[in-house]
PDB file of C-alpha atoms in Angstrom:
ATOM      1  CA  MET A   6     -15.202  19.492  12.930  1.00 82.00           C
ATOM      2  CA  THR A   7     -17.803  17.047  14.363  1.00 92.00           C
ATOM      3  CA  ASN A   8     -19.669  14.329  12.518  1.00 90.00           C
ATOM      4  CA  GLU A   9     -22.853  16.411  12.598  1.00 91.00           C
ATOM      5  CA  GLU A  10     -21.045  19.368  11.015  1.00 92.00           C
ATOM      6  CA  ILE A  11     -19.684  17.092   8.267  1.00 88.00           C
ATOM      7  CA  LEU A  12     -23.154  15.659   7.597  1.00 87.00           C
ATOM      8  CA  GLU A  13     -24.635  19.170   7.518  1.00 89.00           C
ATOM      9  CA  ALA A  14     -21.986  20.285   5.007  1.00 89.00           C
ATOM     10  CA  ILE A  15     -22.612  17.191   2.836  1.00 86.00           C
ATOM     11  CA  GLY A  16     -26.363  17.777   3.042  1.00 87.00           C
ATOM     12  CA  ASN A  17     -25.906  21.265   1.578  1.00 89.00           C
ATOM     13  CA  LEU A  18     -23.991  20.010  -1.490  1.00 85.00           C
ATOM     14  CA  THR A  19     -25.580  19.673  -4.904  1.00 88.00           C
ATOM     15  CA  VAL A  20     -25.709  16.273  -6.597  1.00 82.00           C
ATOM     16  CA  LEU A  21     -22.818  17.213  -8.879  1.00 87.00           C
ATOM     17  CA  GLU A  22     -20.682  18.385  -5.943  1.00 89.00           C
ATOM     18  CA  LEU A  23     -21.545  15.219  -3.998  1.00 84.00           C
ATOM     19  CA  SER A  24     -20.536  13.051  -6.971  1.00 83.00           C
ATOM     20  CA  GLU A  25     -17.187  14.857  -7.174  1.00 89.00           C
ATOM     21  CA  LEU A  26     -16.704  14.381  -3.414  1.00 88.00           C
ATOM     22  CA  VAL A  27     -17.310  10.639  -3.731  1.00 85.00           C
ATOM     23  CA  LYS A  28     -14.817  10.371  -6.607  1.00 88.00           C
ATOM     24  CA  ALA A  29     -12.215  12.321  -4.643  1.00 90.00           C
ATOM     25  CA  ALA A  30     -12.719  10.082  -1.581  1.00 85.00           C
ATOM     26  CA  GLU A  31     -12.396   6.955  -3.735  1.00 84.00           C
ATOM     27  CA  GLU A  32      -9.112   8.193  -5.213  1.00 87.00           C
ATOM     28  CA  LYS A  33      -7.664   9.392  -1.897  1.00 89.00           C
ATOM     29  CA  PHE A  34      -8.456   6.219   0.053  1.00 84.00           C
ATOM     30  CA  GLY A  35      -8.203   3.683  -2.805  1.00 83.00           C
ATOM     31  CA  VAL A  36     -11.718   2.323  -2.324  1.00 79.00           C
ATOM     32  CA  SER A  37     -14.828   1.948  -4.434  1.00 74.00           C
ATOM     33  CA  ALA A  38     -18.351   3.051  -3.534  1.00 65.00           C
ATOM     34  CA  ALA A  39     -19.829   0.392  -5.850  1.00 63.00           C
ATOM     35  CA  ALA A  40     -22.057  -2.196  -4.171  1.00 53.00           C
ATOM     36  CA  PRO A  41     -20.537  -5.669  -3.916  1.00 53.00           C
ATOM     37  CA  VAL A  42     -21.968  -8.229  -6.323  1.00 48.00           C
ATOM     38  CA  ALA A  43     -23.617 -11.088  -4.412  1.00 48.00           C
ATOM     39  CA  VAL A  44     -24.323 -13.151  -7.554  1.00 47.00           C
ATOM     40  CA  ALA A  45     -20.679 -14.196  -7.909  1.00 49.00           C
ATOM     41  CA  ALA A  46     -20.712 -15.661  -4.397  1.00 49.00           C
ATOM     42  CA  ALA A  47     -23.892 -17.638  -5.099  1.00 50.00           C
ATOM     43  CA  ALA A  48     -22.513 -19.486  -8.137  1.00 50.00           C
ATOM     44  CA  PRO A  49     -20.113 -21.833  -6.257  1.00 52.00           C
ATOM     45  CA  ALA A  50     -22.846 -22.742  -3.767  1.00 51.00           C
ATOM     46  CA  GLU A  51     -25.121 -23.743  -6.656  1.00 52.00           C
ATOM     47  CA  GLY A  52     -22.399 -25.994  -8.086  1.00 52.00           C
ATOM     48  CA  ALA A  53     -21.864 -27.633  -4.690  1.00 49.00           C
ATOM     49  CA  ALA A  54     -25.596 -28.293  -4.350  1.00 50.00           C
ATOM     50  CA  ALA A  55     -25.671 -29.976  -7.756  1.00 50.00           C
ATOM     51  CA  ALA A  56     -22.761 -32.234  -6.775  1.00 53.00           C
ATOM     52  CA  GLU A  57     -24.569 -33.322  -3.595  1.00 59.00           C
ATOM     53  CA  LYS A  58     -27.904 -34.036  -5.271  1.00 74.00           C
ATOM     54  CA  SER A  59     -29.405 -37.196  -3.816  1.00 77.00           C
ATOM     55  CA  GLU A  60     -32.952 -37.142  -5.193  1.00 83.00           C
ATOM     56  CA  PHE A  61     -33.813 -37.382  -8.854  1.00 85.00           C
ATOM     57  CA  ASP A  62     -36.883 -37.055 -11.040  1.00 86.00           C
ATOM     58  CA  VAL A  63     -37.323 -39.642 -13.807  1.00 87.00           C
ATOM     59  CA  ILE A  64     -38.785 -37.820 -16.796  1.00 88.00           C
ATOM     60  CA  LEU A  65     -40.280 -39.723 -19.746  1.00 86.00           C
ATOM     61  CA  LYS A  66     -39.373 -37.594 -22.769  1.00 88.00           C
ATOM     62  CA  ASP A  67     -40.827 -39.814 -25.498  1.00 86.00           C
ATOM     63  CA  ALA A  68     -42.438 -43.261 -25.613  1.00 83.00           C
ATOM     64  CA  GLY A  69     -40.781 -44.217 -28.888  1.00 81.00           C
ATOM     65  CA  ALA A  70     -42.153 -46.802 -31.314  1.00 82.00           C
ATOM     66  CA  SER A  71     -43.125 -49.468 -28.768  1.00 84.00           C
ATOM     67  CA  LYS A  72     -45.578 -47.507 -26.659  1.00 88.00           C
ATOM     68  CA  ILE A  73     -47.240 -50.658 -25.259  1.00 89.00           C
ATOM     69  CA  ASN A  74     -43.957 -51.886 -23.755  1.00 89.00           C
ATOM     70  CA  VAL A  75     -43.337 -48.445 -22.241  1.00 87.00           C
ATOM     71  CA  ILE A  76     -46.843 -48.413 -20.706  1.00 88.00           C
ATOM     72  CA  LYS A  77     -46.153 -51.858 -19.190  1.00 90.00           C
ATOM     73  CA  ALA A  78     -42.822 -50.631 -17.757  1.00 88.00           C
ATOM     74  CA  VAL A  79     -44.486 -47.511 -16.311  1.00 87.00           C
ATOM     75  CA  ARG A  80     -47.246 -49.621 -14.712  1.00 90.00           C
ATOM     76  CA  GLU A  81     -44.670 -51.983 -13.202  1.00 88.00           C
ATOM     77  CA  ALA A  82     -42.556 -49.132 -11.824  1.00 85.00           C
ATOM     78  CA  THR A  83     -45.344 -46.933 -10.477  1.00 84.00           C
ATOM     79  CA  GLY A  84     -48.218 -49.266  -9.664  1.00 86.00           C
ATOM     80  CA  LEU A  85     -50.555 -47.156 -11.798  1.00 83.00           C
ATOM     81  CA  GLY A  86     -53.555 -48.650 -13.535  1.00 86.00           C
ATOM     82  CA  LEU A  87     -53.632 -49.159 -17.283  1.00 89.00           C
ATOM     83  CA  LYS A  88     -55.604 -45.967 -17.957  1.00 88.00           C
ATOM     84  CA  GLU A  89     -53.344 -43.795 -15.742  1.00 86.00           C
ATOM     85  CA  ALA A  90     -50.142 -45.276 -17.166  1.00 86.00           C
ATOM     86  CA  LYS A  91     -51.376 -44.773 -20.741  1.00 88.00           C
ATOM     87  CA  ALA A  92     -52.308 -41.147 -19.933  1.00 88.00           C
ATOM     88  CA  LEU A  93     -48.842 -40.566 -18.463  1.00 85.00           C
ATOM     89  CA  VAL A  94     -47.089 -42.057 -21.507  1.00 86.00           C
ATOM     90  CA  ASP A  95     -49.350 -40.174 -23.944  1.00 88.00           C
ATOM     91  CA  GLY A  96     -48.663 -36.940 -22.042  1.00 86.00           C
ATOM     92  CA  ALA A  97     -44.878 -37.182 -22.445  1.00 77.00           C
ATOM     93  CA  PRO A  98     -42.780 -35.372 -21.481  1.00 84.00           C
ATOM     94  CA  ALA A  99     -43.972 -36.251 -17.989  1.00 86.00           C
ATOM     95  CA  ALA A 100     -42.489 -37.241 -14.642  1.00 85.00           C
ATOM     96  CA  VAL A 101     -42.748 -40.982 -14.048  1.00 85.00           C
ATOM     97  CA  LYS A 102     -41.317 -40.777 -10.516  1.00 86.00           C
ATOM     98  CA  GLU A 103     -40.088 -37.786  -8.520  1.00 84.00           C
ATOM     99  CA  GLY A 104     -37.678 -37.500  -5.615  1.00 85.00           C
ATOM    100  CA  VAL A 105     -36.184 -41.000  -5.872  1.00 84.00           C
ATOM    101  CA  ALA A 106     -32.679 -42.135  -4.961  1.00 85.00           C
ATOM    102  CA  LYS A 107     -30.040 -42.169  -7.679  1.00 86.00           C
ATOM    103  CA  ALA A 108     -29.844 -45.986  -7.809  1.00 85.00           C
ATOM    104  CA  GLU A 109     -33.614 -46.341  -8.177  1.00 87.00           C
ATOM    105  CA  ALA A 110     -33.716 -43.563 -10.785  1.00 85.00           C
ATOM    106  CA  GLU A 111     -30.944 -45.201 -12.832  1.00 88.00           C
ATOM    107  CA  ASP A 112     -32.686 -48.593 -12.589  1.00 89.00           C
ATOM    108  CA  LEU A 113     -36.018 -47.146 -13.738  1.00 86.00           C
ATOM    109  CA  LYS A 114     -34.298 -45.249 -16.545  1.00 89.00           C
ATOM    110  CA  GLY A 115     -32.695 -48.496 -17.726  1.00 90.00           C
ATOM    111  CA  LYS A 116     -36.036 -50.349 -17.712  1.00 88.00           C
ATOM    112  CA  LEU A 117     -37.847 -47.602 -19.614  1.00 87.00           C
ATOM    113  CA  GLU A 118     -35.059 -47.284 -22.185  1.00 89.00           C
ATOM    114  CA  ALA A 119     -35.064 -51.069 -22.637  1.00 90.00           C
ATOM    115  CA  ALA A 120     -38.794 -50.768 -23.406  1.00 87.00           C
ATOM    116  CA  GLY A 121     -37.972 -48.197 -26.109  1.00 88.00           C
ATOM    117  CA  ALA A 122     -38.536 -44.892 -24.294  1.00 86.00           C
ATOM    118  CA  THR A 123     -36.386 -41.783 -24.171  1.00 87.00           C
ATOM    119  CA  VAL A 124     -35.776 -40.897 -20.507  1.00 87.00           C
ATOM    120  CA  GLU A 125     -34.032 -38.066 -18.672  1.00 85.00           C
ATOM    121  CA  LEU A 126     -32.961 -37.743 -15.032  1.00 83.00           C
ATOM    122  CA  LYS A 127     -33.264 -34.358 -13.373  1.00 85.00           C
TER     123      LYS A 127
END
């Protein structure tokens, strides 16, 4: 029997007969016709990317009670004018700096927290 004859015979089967044929082939050869799940392979790669993260975003979550000190710290860190820094602090949560090195992000976080702000690194 040639491949074309096999395909012709399969083409003439009903859906129910084809389903039974697939089940019989799975049992005979010890295989599964189910599609492989690619999501499981992607999870370790995501964890490795998180471990190698070199750029961080400094997010101001809340200015706290001493908003003036936080505005001063934001101005010092970003070089923004008074109006822009106040708008950023009033608009919290907001990104103070994005894509900075870990050391710079930690330093900025420390300064903002010392001024009374709640800060998060992403």
